[in-house]
């Protein structure tokens, strides 16, 4: 693999179900991010991790959790999905924390629909 | 909290016309990055500006960072159909995170 991969590509989920979106990068980047993209609202940061073993809350963290057990993987979990979590989810990574002058590399995205 | 707004939200142009999108922050930014997202695709990094008043060019694209480091613009000269997509600015903050703008969707008619 090269870059960032996300799985699944798309998913339709019943409300109340638990779901984990997977993200893997092979660039050995320290920082990783989860964004959701909704029409008219741009990209909003859900959670981030500046280095393996640490995580932080972004702009819209409620209803989501993350873990960073190693450098490569950064899964995003919806404990009990709700329709307002219908969105396109992008995982991204950067060599160091993005605000510190580092570009972000994005995965292909996961389109999630919660019914 | 910190916000980064972009205008316009949508822009339709005839091929060959110029296009500009503007990005405004409520607070001073450490740097500004620009990304392009093709329809159905993911954001791709275009450029980063760091210095006050900085101007950078990439072929037909001109990027500017304001003197107060609170605003930025992207200007495309003589648009082509390949320019279609959504353009996002993203401002670096003192908390080491990027705040993305709301994006401008560009449609180019041949």
PDB file of N, CA and C in Angstrom, chain B:
ATOM      1  N   UNK B   1     -15.023  30.082  19.155  1.00  0.00           N
ATOM      2  CA  UNK B   1     -13.801  29.453  18.697  1.00  0.00           C
ATOM      3  C   UNK B   1     -13.321  30.051  17.386  1.00  0.00           C
ATOM      4  N   UNK B   2     -12.173  29.600  16.980  1.00  0.00           N
ATOM      5  CA  UNK B   2     -11.605  30.113  15.733  1.00  0.00           C
ATOM      6  C   UNK B   2     -12.420  29.651  14.536  1.00  0.00           C
ATOM      7  N   UNK B   3     -12.604  30.563  13.593  1.00  0.00           N
ATOM      8  CA  UNK B   3     -13.365  30.245  12.392  1.00  0.00           C
ATOM      9  C   UNK B   3     -12.616  30.741  11.169  1.00  0.00           C
ATOM     10  N   UNK B   4     -12.770  29.987  10.097  1.00  0.00           N
ATOM     11  CA  UNK B   4     -12.213  30.397   8.819  1.00  0.00           C
ATOM     12  C   UNK B   4     -13.336  30.333   7.797  1.00  0.00           C
ATOM     13  N   UNK B   5     -13.694  31.469   7.248  1.00  0.00           N
ATOM     14  CA  UNK B   5     -14.782  31.546   6.297  1.00  0.00           C
ATOM     15  C   UNK B   5     -14.236  31.743   4.903  1.00  0.00           C
ATOM     16  N   UNK B   6     -14.932  31.154   3.932  1.00  0.00           N
ATOM     17  CA  UNK B   6     -14.552  31.321   2.542  1.00  0.00           C
ATOM     18  C   UNK B   6     -15.723  31.851   1.753  1.00  0.00           C
ATOM     19  N   UNK B   7     -15.434  32.724   0.818  1.00  0.00           N
ATOM     20  CA  UNK B   7     -16.440  33.194  -0.121  1.00  0.00           C
ATOM     21  C   UNK B   7     -15.843  33.256  -1.523  1.00  0.00           C
ATOM     22  N   UNK B   8     -16.667  33.000  -2.543  1.00  0.00           N
ATOM     23  CA  UNK B   8     -18.053  32.576  -2.442  1.00  0.00           C
ATOM     24  C   UNK B   8     -18.159  31.090  -2.119  1.00  0.00           C
ATOM     25  N   UNK B   9     -19.359  30.632  -1.858  1.00  0.00           N
ATOM     26  CA  UNK B   9     -19.566  29.210  -1.604  1.00  0.00           C
ATOM     27  C   UNK B   9     -19.529  28.441  -2.931  1.00  0.00           C
ATOM     28  N   UNK B  10     -20.099  29.054  -3.980  1.00  0.00           N
ATOM     29  CA  UNK B  10     -20.103  28.459  -5.312  1.00  0.00           C
ATOM     30  C   UNK B  10     -19.699  29.521  -6.325  1.00  0.00           C
ATOM     31  N   UNK B  11     -19.089  29.088  -7.398  1.00  0.00           N
ATOM     32  CA  UNK B  11     -18.770  29.978  -8.495  1.00  0.00           C
ATOM     33  C   UNK B  11     -18.846  29.190  -9.785  1.00  0.00           C
ATOM     34  N   UNK B  12     -19.650  29.690 -10.716  1.00  0.00           N
ATOM     35  CA  UNK B  12     -19.716  29.096 -12.049  1.00  0.00           C
ATOM     36  C   UNK B  12     -19.076  30.080 -13.026  1.00  0.00           C
ATOM     37  N   UNK B  13     -18.130  29.623 -13.815  1.00  0.00           N
ATOM     38  CA  UNK B  13     -17.472  30.498 -14.784  1.00  0.00           C
ATOM     39  C   UNK B  13     -17.423  29.823 -16.142  1.00  0.00           C
ATOM     40  N   UNK B  14     -17.277  30.650 -17.165  1.00  0.00           N
ATOM     41  CA  UNK B  14     -17.047  30.143 -18.511  1.00  0.00           C
ATOM     42  C   UNK B  14     -15.558  29.860 -18.636  1.00  0.00           C
ATOM     43  N   UNK B  15     -15.234  28.822 -19.328  1.00  0.00           N
ATOM     44  CA  UNK B  15     -13.818  28.509 -19.542  1.00  0.00           C
ATOM     45  C   UNK B  15     -13.088  29.718 -20.106  1.00  0.00           C
ATOM     46  N   UNK B  16     -11.953  30.034 -19.538  1.00  0.00           N
ATOM     47  CA  UNK B  16     -11.192  31.199 -19.980  1.00  0.00           C
ATOM     48  C   UNK B  16     -11.353  32.411 -19.064  1.00  0.00           C
ATOM     49  N   UNK B  17     -12.420  32.414 -18.271  1.00  0.00           N
ATOM     50  CA  UNK B  17     -12.618  33.506 -17.315  1.00  0.00           C
ATOM     51  C   UNK B  17     -11.738  33.277 -16.086  1.00  0.00           C
ATOM     52  N   UNK B  18     -11.528  34.356 -15.343  1.00  0.00           N
ATOM     53  CA  UNK B  18     -10.747  34.259 -14.114  1.00  0.00           C
ATOM     54  C   UNK B  18     -11.655  33.903 -12.941  1.00  0.00           C
ATOM     55  N   UNK B  19     -11.025  33.423 -11.874  1.00  0.00           N
ATOM     56  CA  UNK B  19     -11.754  33.008 -10.673  1.00  0.00           C
ATOM     57  C   UNK B  19     -10.941  33.361  -9.442  1.00  0.00           C
ATOM     58  N   UNK B  20     -11.633  33.848  -8.408  1.00  0.00           N
ATOM     59  CA  UNK B  20     -10.963  34.145  -7.143  1.00  0.00           C
ATOM     60  C   UNK B  20     -11.808  33.659  -5.981  1.00  0.00           C
ATOM     61  N   UNK B  21     -11.178  33.042  -5.014  1.00  0.00           N
ATOM     62  CA  UNK B  21     -11.825  32.677  -3.768  1.00  0.00           C
ATOM     63  C   UNK B  21     -11.076  33.337  -2.619  1.00  0.00           C
ATOM     64  N   UNK B  22     -11.838  33.771  -1.609  1.00  0.00           N
ATOM     65  CA  UNK B  22     -11.278  34.525  -0.499  1.00  0.00           C
ATOM     66  C   UNK B  22     -11.492  33.765   0.809  1.00  0.00           C
ATOM     67  N   UNK B  23     -10.516  33.896   1.662  1.00  0.00           N
ATOM     68  CA  UNK B  23     -10.504  33.169   2.923  1.00  0.00           C
ATOM     69  C   UNK B  23     -10.264  34.178   4.046  1.00  0.00           C
ATOM     70  N   UNK B  24     -11.120  34.170   5.061  1.00  0.00           N
ATOM     71  CA  UNK B  24     -10.970  35.129   6.161  1.00  0.00           C
ATOM     72  C   UNK B  24     -11.041  34.428   7.501  1.00  0.00           C
ATOM     73  N   UNK B  25     -10.089  34.756   8.358  1.00  0.00           N
ATOM     74  CA  UNK B  25     -10.022  34.152   9.690  1.00  0.00           C
ATOM     75  C   UNK B  25     -10.408  35.164  10.760  1.00  0.00           C
ATOM     76  N   UNK B  26     -11.004  34.666  11.828  1.00  0.00           N
ATOM     77  CA  UNK B  26     -11.357  35.544  12.944  1.00  0.00           C
ATOM     78  C   UNK B  26     -10.128  35.861  13.810  1.00  0.00           C
ATOM     79  N   UNK B  27      -9.067  35.091  13.633  1.00  0.00           N
ATOM     80  CA  UNK B  27      -7.858  35.325  14.423  1.00  0.00           C
ATOM     81  C   UNK B  27      -6.626  35.264  13.519  1.00  0.00           C
ATOM     82  N   UNK B  28      -5.523  35.726  14.020  1.00  0.00           N
ATOM     83  CA  UNK B  28      -4.269  35.684  13.270  1.00  0.00           C
ATOM     84  C   UNK B  28      -3.806  34.244  13.108  1.00  0.00           C
ATOM     85  N   UNK B  29      -3.364  33.926  11.917  1.00  0.00           N
ATOM     86  CA  UNK B  29      -2.928  32.565  11.597  1.00  0.00           C
ATOM     87  C   UNK B  29      -1.411  32.481  11.545  1.00  0.00           C
ATOM     88  N   UNK B  30      -0.901  31.306  11.877  1.00  0.00           N
ATOM     89  CA  UNK B  30       0.549  31.094  11.770  1.00  0.00           C
ATOM     90  C   UNK B  30       0.948  30.835  10.313  1.00  0.00           C
ATOM     91  N   UNK B  31       0.073  30.186   9.582  1.00  0.00           N
ATOM     92  CA  UNK B  31       0.319  29.880   8.176  1.00  0.00           C
ATOM     93  C   UNK B  31      -1.018  29.569   7.520  1.00  0.00           C
ATOM     94  N   UNK B  32      -1.039  29.527   6.218  1.00  0.00           N
ATOM     95  CA  UNK B  32      -2.260  29.175   5.506  1.00  0.00           C
ATOM     96  C   UNK B  32      -1.900  28.149   4.448  1.00  0.00           C
ATOM     97  N   UNK B  33      -2.725  27.136   4.332  1.00  0.00           N
ATOM     98  CA  UNK B  33      -2.548  26.117   3.310  1.00  0.00           C
ATOM     99  C   UNK B  33      -3.782  26.117   2.410  1.00  0.00           C
ATOM    100  N   UNK B  34      -3.578  25.698   1.180  1.00  0.00           N
ATOM    101  CA  UNK B  34      -4.677  25.563   0.230  1.00  0.00           C
ATOM    102  C   UNK B  34      -4.722  24.129  -0.288  1.00  0.00           C
ATOM    103  N   UNK B  35      -5.951  23.624  -0.400  1.00  0.00           N
ATOM    104  CA  UNK B  35      -6.186  22.265  -0.877  1.00  0.00           C
ATOM    105  C   UNK B  35      -7.227  22.309  -1.993  1.00  0.00           C
ATOM    106  N   UNK B  36      -7.127  21.321  -2.896  1.00  0.00           N
ATOM    107  CA  UNK B  36      -8.113  21.176  -3.957  1.00  0.00           C
ATOM    108  C   UNK B  36      -8.734  19.781  -3.850  1.00  0.00           C
ATOM    109  N   UNK B  37     -10.039  19.734  -3.985  1.00  0.00           N
ATOM    110  CA  UNK B  37     -10.750  18.460  -3.959  1.00  0.00           C
ATOM    111  C   UNK B  37     -11.547  18.325  -5.251  1.00  0.00           C
ATOM    112  N   UNK B  38     -11.165  17.378  -6.076  1.00  0.00           N
ATOM    113  CA  UNK B  38     -11.925  17.117  -7.298  1.00  0.00           C
ATOM    114  C   UNK B  38     -13.236  16.438  -6.932  1.00  0.00           C
ATOM    115  N   UNK B  39     -14.257  16.566  -7.767  1.00  0.00           N
ATOM    116  CA  UNK B  39     -15.546  15.911  -7.476  1.00  0.00           C
ATOM    117  C   UNK B  39     -15.371  14.420  -7.216  1.00  0.00           C
ATOM    118  N   UNK B  40     -15.886  13.948  -6.080  1.00  0.00           N
ATOM    119  CA  UNK B  40     -15.767  12.543  -5.727  1.00  0.00           C
ATOM    120  C   UNK B  40     -14.419  12.152  -5.170  1.00  0.00           C
ATOM    121  N   UNK B  41     -13.510  13.099  -5.043  1.00  0.00           N
ATOM    122  CA  UNK B  41     -12.159  12.783  -4.586  1.00  0.00           C
ATOM    123  C   UNK B  41     -11.887  13.270  -3.179  1.00  0.00           C
ATOM    124  N   UNK B  42     -10.610  13.278  -2.834  1.00  0.00           N
ATOM    125  CA  UNK B  42     -10.208  13.724  -1.519  1.00  0.00           C
ATOM    126  C   UNK B  42      -9.366  14.991  -1.639  1.00  0.00           C
ATOM    127  N   UNK B  43      -9.271  15.780  -0.574  1.00  0.00           N
ATOM    128  CA  UNK B  43      -8.459  17.010  -0.642  1.00  0.00           C
ATOM    129  C   UNK B  43      -6.997  16.691  -0.915  1.00  0.00           C
ATOM    130  N   UNK B  44      -6.396  17.519  -1.771  1.00  0.00           N
ATOM    131  CA  UNK B  44      -4.991  17.379  -2.114  1.00  0.00           C
ATOM    132  C   UNK B  44      -4.307  18.710  -1.868  1.00  0.00           C
ATOM    133  N   UNK B  45      -3.195  18.671  -1.185  1.00  0.00           N
ATOM    134  CA  UNK B  45      -2.433  19.875  -0.834  1.00  0.00           C
ATOM    135  C   UNK B  45      -1.942  20.586  -2.094  1.00  0.00           C
ATOM    136  N   UNK B  46      -2.120  21.918  -2.110  1.00  0.00           N
ATOM    137  CA  UNK B  46      -1.604  22.725  -3.211  1.00  0.00           C
ATOM    138  C   UNK B  46      -0.363  23.511  -2.805  1.00  0.00           C
ATOM    139  N   UNK B  47      -0.491  24.260  -1.692  1.00  0.00           N
ATOM    140  CA  UNK B  47       0.595  25.182  -1.347  1.00  0.00           C
ATOM    141  C   UNK B  47       0.452  25.636   0.094  1.00  0.00           C
ATOM    142  N   UNK B  48       1.524  26.172   0.629  1.00  0.00           N
ATOM    143  CA  UNK B  48       1.506  26.763   1.969  1.00  0.00           C
ATOM    144  C   UNK B  48       2.136  28.144   1.916  1.00  0.00           C
ATOM    145  N   UNK B  49       1.535  29.092   2.627  1.00  0.00           N
ATOM    146  CA  UNK B  49       2.070  30.446   2.770  1.00  0.00           C
ATOM    147  C   UNK B  49       2.327  30.690   4.249  1.00  0.00           C
ATOM    148  N   UNK B  50       3.438  31.313   4.544  1.00  0.00           N
ATOM    149  CA  UNK B  50       3.840  31.496   5.935  1.00  0.00           C
ATOM    150  C   UNK B  50       4.055  32.967   6.298  1.00  0.00           C
ATOM    151  N   UNK B  51       4.631  33.725   5.393  1.00  0.00           N
ATOM    152  CA  UNK B  51       5.017  35.100   5.715  1.00  0.00           C
ATOM    153  C   UNK B  51       3.897  36.081   5.431  1.00  0.00           C
ATOM    154  N   UNK B  52       3.843  37.124   6.220  1.00  0.00           N
ATOM    155  CA  UNK B  52       2.897  38.207   6.019  1.00  0.00           C
ATOM    156  C   UNK B  52       3.085  38.814   4.639  1.00  0.00           C
ATOM    157  N   UNK B  53       1.995  38.956   3.862  1.00  0.00           N
ATOM    158  CA  UNK B  53       2.071  39.553   2.537  1.00  0.00           C
ATOM    159  C   UNK B  53       2.641  38.650   1.463  1.00  0.00           C
ATOM    160  N   UNK B  54       2.875  37.395   1.781  1.00  0.00           N
ATOM    161  CA  UNK B  54       3.504  36.480   0.823  1.00  0.00           C
ATOM    162  C   UNK B  54       2.606  36.215  -0.373  1.00  0.00           C
ATOM    163  N   UNK B  55       3.229  36.138  -1.550  1.00  0.00           N
ATOM    164  CA  UNK B  55       2.547  35.793  -2.787  1.00  0.00           C
ATOM    165  C   UNK B  55       3.316  34.653  -3.445  1.00  0.00           C
ATOM    166  N   UNK B  56       2.584  33.613  -3.831  1.00  0.00           N
ATOM    167  CA  UNK B  56       3.210  32.497  -4.544  1.00  0.00           C
ATOM    168  C   UNK B  56       2.395  32.163  -5.778  1.00  0.00           C
ATOM    169  N   UNK B  57       3.081  31.689  -6.799  1.00  0.00           N
ATOM    170  CA  UNK B  57       2.391  31.330  -8.041  1.00  0.00           C
ATOM    171  C   UNK B  57       2.690  29.896  -8.423  1.00  0.00           C
ATOM    172  N   UNK B  58       1.667  29.255  -8.963  1.00  0.00           N
ATOM    173  CA  UNK B  58       1.812  27.926  -9.552  1.00  0.00           C
ATOM    174  C   UNK B  58       1.108  27.993 -10.900  1.00  0.00           C
ATOM    175  N   UNK B  59       1.864  28.201 -11.950  1.00  0.00           N
ATOM    176  CA  UNK B  59       1.292  28.318 -13.300  1.00  0.00           C
ATOM    177  C   UNK B  59       0.181  29.362 -13.300  1.00  0.00           C
ATOM    178  N   UNK B  60      -1.071  28.978 -13.499  1.00  0.00           N
ATOM    179  CA  UNK B  60      -2.153  29.953 -13.578  1.00  0.00           C
ATOM    180  C   UNK B  60      -2.754  30.298 -12.212  1.00  0.00           C
ATOM    181  N   UNK B  61      -2.240  29.694 -11.139  1.00  0.00           N
ATOM    182  CA  UNK B  61      -2.769  29.933  -9.804  1.00  0.00           C
ATOM    183  C   UNK B  61      -1.874  30.891  -9.040  1.00  0.00           C
ATOM    184  N   UNK B  62      -2.485  31.919  -8.423  1.00  0.00           N
ATOM    185  CA  UNK B  62      -1.753  32.872  -7.600  1.00  0.00           C
ATOM    186  C   UNK B  62      -2.355  32.860  -6.202  1.00  0.00           C
ATOM    187  N   UNK B  63      -1.510  32.666  -5.205  1.00  0.00           N
ATOM    188  CA  UNK B  63      -1.926  32.584  -3.812  1.00  0.00           C
ATOM    189  C   UNK B  63      -1.352  33.783  -3.064  1.00  0.00           C
ATOM    190  N   UNK B  64      -2.176  34.355  -2.187  1.00  0.00           N
ATOM    191  CA  UNK B  64      -1.743  35.524  -1.435  1.00  0.00           C
ATOM    192  C   UNK B  64      -2.091  35.342   0.034  1.00  0.00           C
ATOM    193  N   UNK B  65      -1.204  35.790   0.921  1.00  0.00           N
ATOM    194  CA  UNK B  65      -1.444  35.792   2.364  1.00  0.00           C
ATOM    195  C   UNK B  65      -1.454  37.241   2.809  1.00  0.00           C
ATOM    196  N   UNK B  66      -2.481  37.656   3.525  1.00  0.00           N
ATOM    197  CA  UNK B  66      -2.638  39.051   3.886  1.00  0.00           C
ATOM    198  C   UNK B  66      -1.567  39.562   4.838  1.00  0.00           C
ATOM    199  N   UNK B  67      -1.422  40.872   4.859  1.00  0.00           N
ATOM    200  CA  UNK B  67      -0.410  41.496   5.711  1.00  0.00           C
ATOM    201  C   UNK B  67      -0.643  41.184   7.185  1.00  0.00           C
ATOM    202  N   UNK B  68      -1.908  41.109   7.597  1.00  0.00           N
ATOM    203  CA  UNK B  68      -2.228  40.840   8.996  1.00  0.00           C
ATOM    204  C   UNK B  68      -2.300  39.344   9.290  1.00  0.00           C
ATOM    205  N   UNK B  69      -2.063  38.528   8.286  1.00  0.00           N
ATOM    206  CA  UNK B  69      -2.116  37.064   8.415  1.00  0.00           C
ATOM    207  C   UNK B  69      -3.482  36.600   8.925  1.00  0.00           C
ATOM    208  N   UNK B  70      -4.533  37.267   8.453  1.00  0.00           N
ATOM    209  CA  UNK B  70      -5.891  36.856   8.805  1.00  0.00           C
ATOM    210  C   UNK B  70      -6.722  36.561   7.560  1.00  0.00           C
ATOM    211  N   UNK B  71      -6.164  36.798   6.390  1.00  0.00           N
ATOM    212  CA  UNK B  71      -6.913  36.499   5.185  1.00  0.00           C
ATOM    213  C   UNK B  71      -5.974  36.035   4.081  1.00  0.00           C
ATOM    214  N   UNK B  72      -6.592  35.374   3.093  1.00  0.00           N
ATOM    215  CA  UNK B  72      -5.821  34.828   1.989  1.00  0.00           C
ATOM    216  C   UNK B  72      -6.724  34.748   0.769  1.00  0.00           C
ATOM    217  N   UNK B  73      -6.102  34.648  -0.390  1.00  0.00           N
ATOM    218  CA  UNK B  73      -6.888  34.496  -1.607  1.00  0.00           C
ATOM    219  C   UNK B  73      -6.188  33.556  -2.566  1.00  0.00           C
ATOM    220  N   UNK B  74      -6.996  32.944  -3.414  1.00  0.00           N
ATOM    221  CA  UNK B  74      -6.506  32.105  -4.510  1.00  0.00           C
ATOM    222  C   UNK B  74      -7.140  32.631  -5.784  1.00  0.00           C
ATOM    223  N   UNK B  75      -6.311  32.974  -6.746  1.00  0.00           N
ATOM    224  CA  UNK B  75      -6.792  33.496  -8.020  1.00  0.00           C
ATOM    225  C   UNK B  75      -6.347  32.557  -9.130  1.00  0.00           C
ATOM    226  N   UNK B  76      -7.286  32.163  -9.971  1.00  0.00           N
ATOM    227  CA  UNK B  76      -6.962  31.334 -11.130  1.00  0.00           C
ATOM    228  C   UNK B  76      -7.188  32.177 -12.378  1.00  0.00           C
ATOM    229  N   UNK B  77      -6.186  32.288 -13.187  1.00  0.00           N
ATOM    230  CA  UNK B  77      -6.264  33.031 -14.441  1.00  0.00           C
ATOM    231  C   UNK B  77      -6.678  32.093 -15.570  1.00  0.00           C
ATOM    232  N   UNK B  78      -7.618  32.541 -16.383  1.00  0.00           N
ATOM    233  CA  UNK B  78      -8.035  31.780 -17.565  1.00  0.00           C
ATOM    234  C   UNK B  78      -8.358  30.329 -17.207  1.00  0.00           C
ATOM    235  N   UNK B  79      -9.464  30.150 -16.474  1.00  0.00           N
ATOM    236  CA  UNK B  79      -9.828  28.825 -15.986  1.00  0.00           C
ATOM    237  C   UNK B  79      -9.953  27.800 -17.118  1.00  0.00           C
ATOM    238  N   UNK B  80      -9.698  26.565 -16.752  1.00  0.00           N
ATOM    239  CA  UNK B  80      -9.856  25.439 -17.664  1.00  0.00           C
ATOM    240  C   UNK B  80     -10.772  24.416 -16.996  1.00  0.00           C
ATOM    241  N   UNK B  81     -11.317  23.501 -17.777  1.00  0.00           N
ATOM    242  CA  UNK B  81     -12.233  22.511 -17.204  1.00  0.00           C
ATOM    243  C   UNK B  81     -11.538  21.641 -16.167  1.00  0.00           C
ATOM    244  N   UNK B  82     -10.239  21.533 -16.252  1.00  0.00           N
ATOM    245  CA  UNK B  82      -9.486  20.754 -15.269  1.00  0.00           C
ATOM    246  C   UNK B  82      -9.408  21.443 -13.899  1.00  0.00           C
ATOM    247  N   UNK B  83      -9.820  22.710 -13.842  1.00  0.00           N
ATOM    248  CA  UNK B  83      -9.802  23.437 -12.571  1.00  0.00           C
ATOM    249  C   UNK B  83     -11.042  23.140 -11.718  1.00  0.00           C
ATOM    250  N   UNK B  84     -11.986  22.420 -12.284  1.00  0.00           N
ATOM    251  CA  UNK B  84     -13.215  22.107 -11.551  1.00  0.00           C
ATOM    252  C   UNK B  84     -12.902  21.390 -10.237  1.00  0.00           C
ATOM    253  N   UNK B  85     -13.599  21.816  -9.194  1.00  0.00           N
ATOM    254  CA  UNK B  85     -13.414  21.176  -7.892  1.00  0.00           C
ATOM    255  C   UNK B  85     -13.761  22.142  -6.783  1.00  0.00           C
ATOM    256  N   UNK B  86     -13.502  21.717  -5.558  1.00  0.00           N
ATOM    257  CA  UNK B  86     -13.708  22.574  -4.402  1.00  0.00           C
ATOM    258  C   UNK B  86     -12.348  22.949  -3.837  1.00  0.00           C
ATOM    259  N   UNK B  87     -12.174  24.233  -3.596  1.00  0.00           N
ATOM    260  CA  UNK B  87     -10.908  24.752  -3.078  1.00  0.00           C
ATOM    261  C   UNK B  87     -11.092  25.141  -1.615  1.00  0.00           C
ATOM    262  N   UNK B  88     -10.226  24.604  -0.784  1.00  0.00           N
ATOM    263  CA  UNK B  88     -10.270  24.866   0.653  1.00  0.00           C
ATOM    264  C   UNK B  88      -9.008  25.605   1.086  1.00  0.00           C
ATOM    265  N   UNK B  89      -9.197  26.603   1.910  1.00  0.00           N
ATOM    266  CA  UNK B  89      -8.061  27.136   2.642  1.00  0.00           C
ATOM    267  C   UNK B  89      -8.064  26.480   4.021  1.00  0.00           C
ATOM    268  N   UNK B  90      -6.920  26.473   4.671  1.00  0.00           N
ATOM    269  CA  UNK B  90      -6.804  25.904   6.009  1.00  0.00           C
ATOM    270  C   UNK B  90      -5.759  26.709   6.769  1.00  0.00           C
ATOM    271  N   UNK B  91      -6.164  27.242   7.900  1.00  0.00           N
ATOM    272  CA  UNK B  91      -5.268  28.106   8.668  1.00  0.00           C
ATOM    273  C   UNK B  91      -4.619  27.382   9.828  1.00  0.00           C
ATOM    274  N   UNK B  92      -3.325  27.594   9.971  1.00  0.00           N
ATOM    275  CA  UNK B  92      -2.607  27.029  11.105  1.00  0.00           C
ATOM    276  C   UNK B  92      -2.857  27.862  12.347  1.00  0.00           C
ATOM    277  N   UNK B  93      -3.037  27.192  13.461  1.00  0.00           N
ATOM    278  CA  UNK B  93      -3.374  27.881  14.707  1.00  0.00           C
ATOM    279  C   UNK B  93      -2.273  27.676  15.746  1.00  0.00           C
ATOM    280  N   UNK B  94      -2.410  28.383  16.850  1.00  0.00           N
ATOM    281  CA  UNK B  94      -1.403  28.262  17.903  1.00  0.00           C
ATOM    282  C   UNK B  94      -1.538  26.965  18.685  1.00  0.00           C
ATOM    283  N   UNK B  95      -2.561  26.172  18.370  1.00  0.00           N
ATOM    284  CA  UNK B  95      -2.719  24.868  19.019  1.00  0.00           C
ATOM    285  C   UNK B  95      -2.263  23.745  18.096  1.00  0.00           C
ATOM    286  N   UNK B  96      -1.500  24.094  17.053  1.00  0.00           N
ATOM    287  CA  UNK B  96      -0.935  23.098  16.145  1.00  0.00           C
ATOM    288  C   UNK B  96      -1.982  22.326  15.361  1.00  0.00           C
ATOM    289  N   UNK B  97      -3.138  22.905  15.145  1.00  0.00           N
ATOM    290  CA  UNK B  97      -4.151  22.265  14.312  1.00  0.00           C
ATOM    291  C   UNK B  97      -4.482  23.178  13.148  1.00  0.00           C
ATOM    292  N   UNK B  98      -4.989  22.566  12.092  1.00  0.00           N
ATOM    293  CA  UNK B  98      -5.464  23.337  10.952  1.00  0.00           C
ATOM    294  C   UNK B  98      -6.963  23.533  11.066  1.00  0.00           C
ATOM    295  N   UNK B  99      -7.415  24.750  10.816  1.00  0.00           N
ATOM    296  CA  UNK B  99      -8.842  25.017  10.745  1.00  0.00           C
ATOM    297  C   UNK B  99      -9.187  25.197   9.275  1.00  0.00           C
ATOM    298  N   UNK B 100     -10.024  24.313   8.755  1.00  0.00           N
ATOM    299  CA  UNK B 100     -10.378  24.386   7.346  1.00  0.00           C
ATOM    300  C   UNK B 100     -11.489  25.386   7.114  1.00  0.00           C
ATOM    301  N   UNK B 101     -11.384  26.087   6.000  1.00  0.00           N
ATOM    302  CA  UNK B 101     -12.452  26.949   5.568  1.00  0.00           C
ATOM    303  C   UNK B 101     -13.606  26.127   5.027  1.00  0.00           C
ATOM    304  N   UNK B 102     -14.696  26.813   4.730  1.00  0.00           N
ATOM    305  CA  UNK B 102     -15.911  26.142   4.281  1.00  0.00           C
ATOM    306  C   UNK B 102     -15.842  25.704   2.823  1.00  0.00           C
ATOM    307  N   UNK B 103     -14.857  26.191   2.088  1.00  0.00           N
ATOM    308  CA  UNK B 103     -14.652  25.754   0.710  1.00  0.00           C
ATOM    309  C   UNK B 103     -15.414  26.572  -0.309  1.00  0.00           C
ATOM    310  N   UNK B 104     -14.856  26.644  -1.504  1.00  0.00           N
ATOM    311  CA  UNK B 104     -15.520  27.253  -2.661  1.00  0.00           C
ATOM    312  C   UNK B 104     -15.559  26.222  -3.778  1.00  0.00           C
ATOM    313  N   UNK B 105     -16.775  25.928  -4.224  1.00  0.00           N
ATOM    314  CA  UNK B 105     -16.921  24.950  -5.313  1.00  0.00           C
ATOM    315  C   UNK B 105     -16.895  25.694  -6.637  1.00  0.00           C
ATOM    316  N   UNK B 106     -15.956  25.320  -7.491  1.00  0.00           N
ATOM    317  CA  UNK B 106     -15.803  25.949  -8.800  1.00  0.00           C
ATOM    318  C   UNK B 106     -16.312  25.018  -9.886  1.00  0.00           C
ATOM    319  N   UNK B 107     -17.191  25.558 -10.711  1.00  0.00           N
ATOM    320  CA  UNK B 107     -17.678  24.835 -11.890  1.00  0.00           C
ATOM    321  C   UNK B 107     -17.245  25.638 -13.107  1.00  0.00           C
ATOM    322  N   UNK B 108     -16.674  24.979 -14.094  1.00  0.00           N
ATOM    323  CA  UNK B 108     -16.198  25.639 -15.306  1.00  0.00           C
ATOM    324  C   UNK B 108     -16.953  25.071 -16.501  1.00  0.00           C
ATOM    325  N   UNK B 109     -17.616  25.953 -17.230  1.00  0.00           N
ATOM    326  CA  UNK B 109     -18.371  25.520 -18.400  1.00  0.00           C
ATOM    327  C   UNK B 109     -17.534  25.729 -19.660  1.00  0.00           C
ATOM    328  N   UNK B 110     -17.463  24.693 -20.506  1.00  0.00           N
ATOM    329  CA  UNK B 110     -16.630  24.806 -21.724  1.00  0.00           C
ATOM    330  C   UNK B 110     -17.253  25.751 -22.750  1.00  0.00           C
TER     331      UNK B 110
END
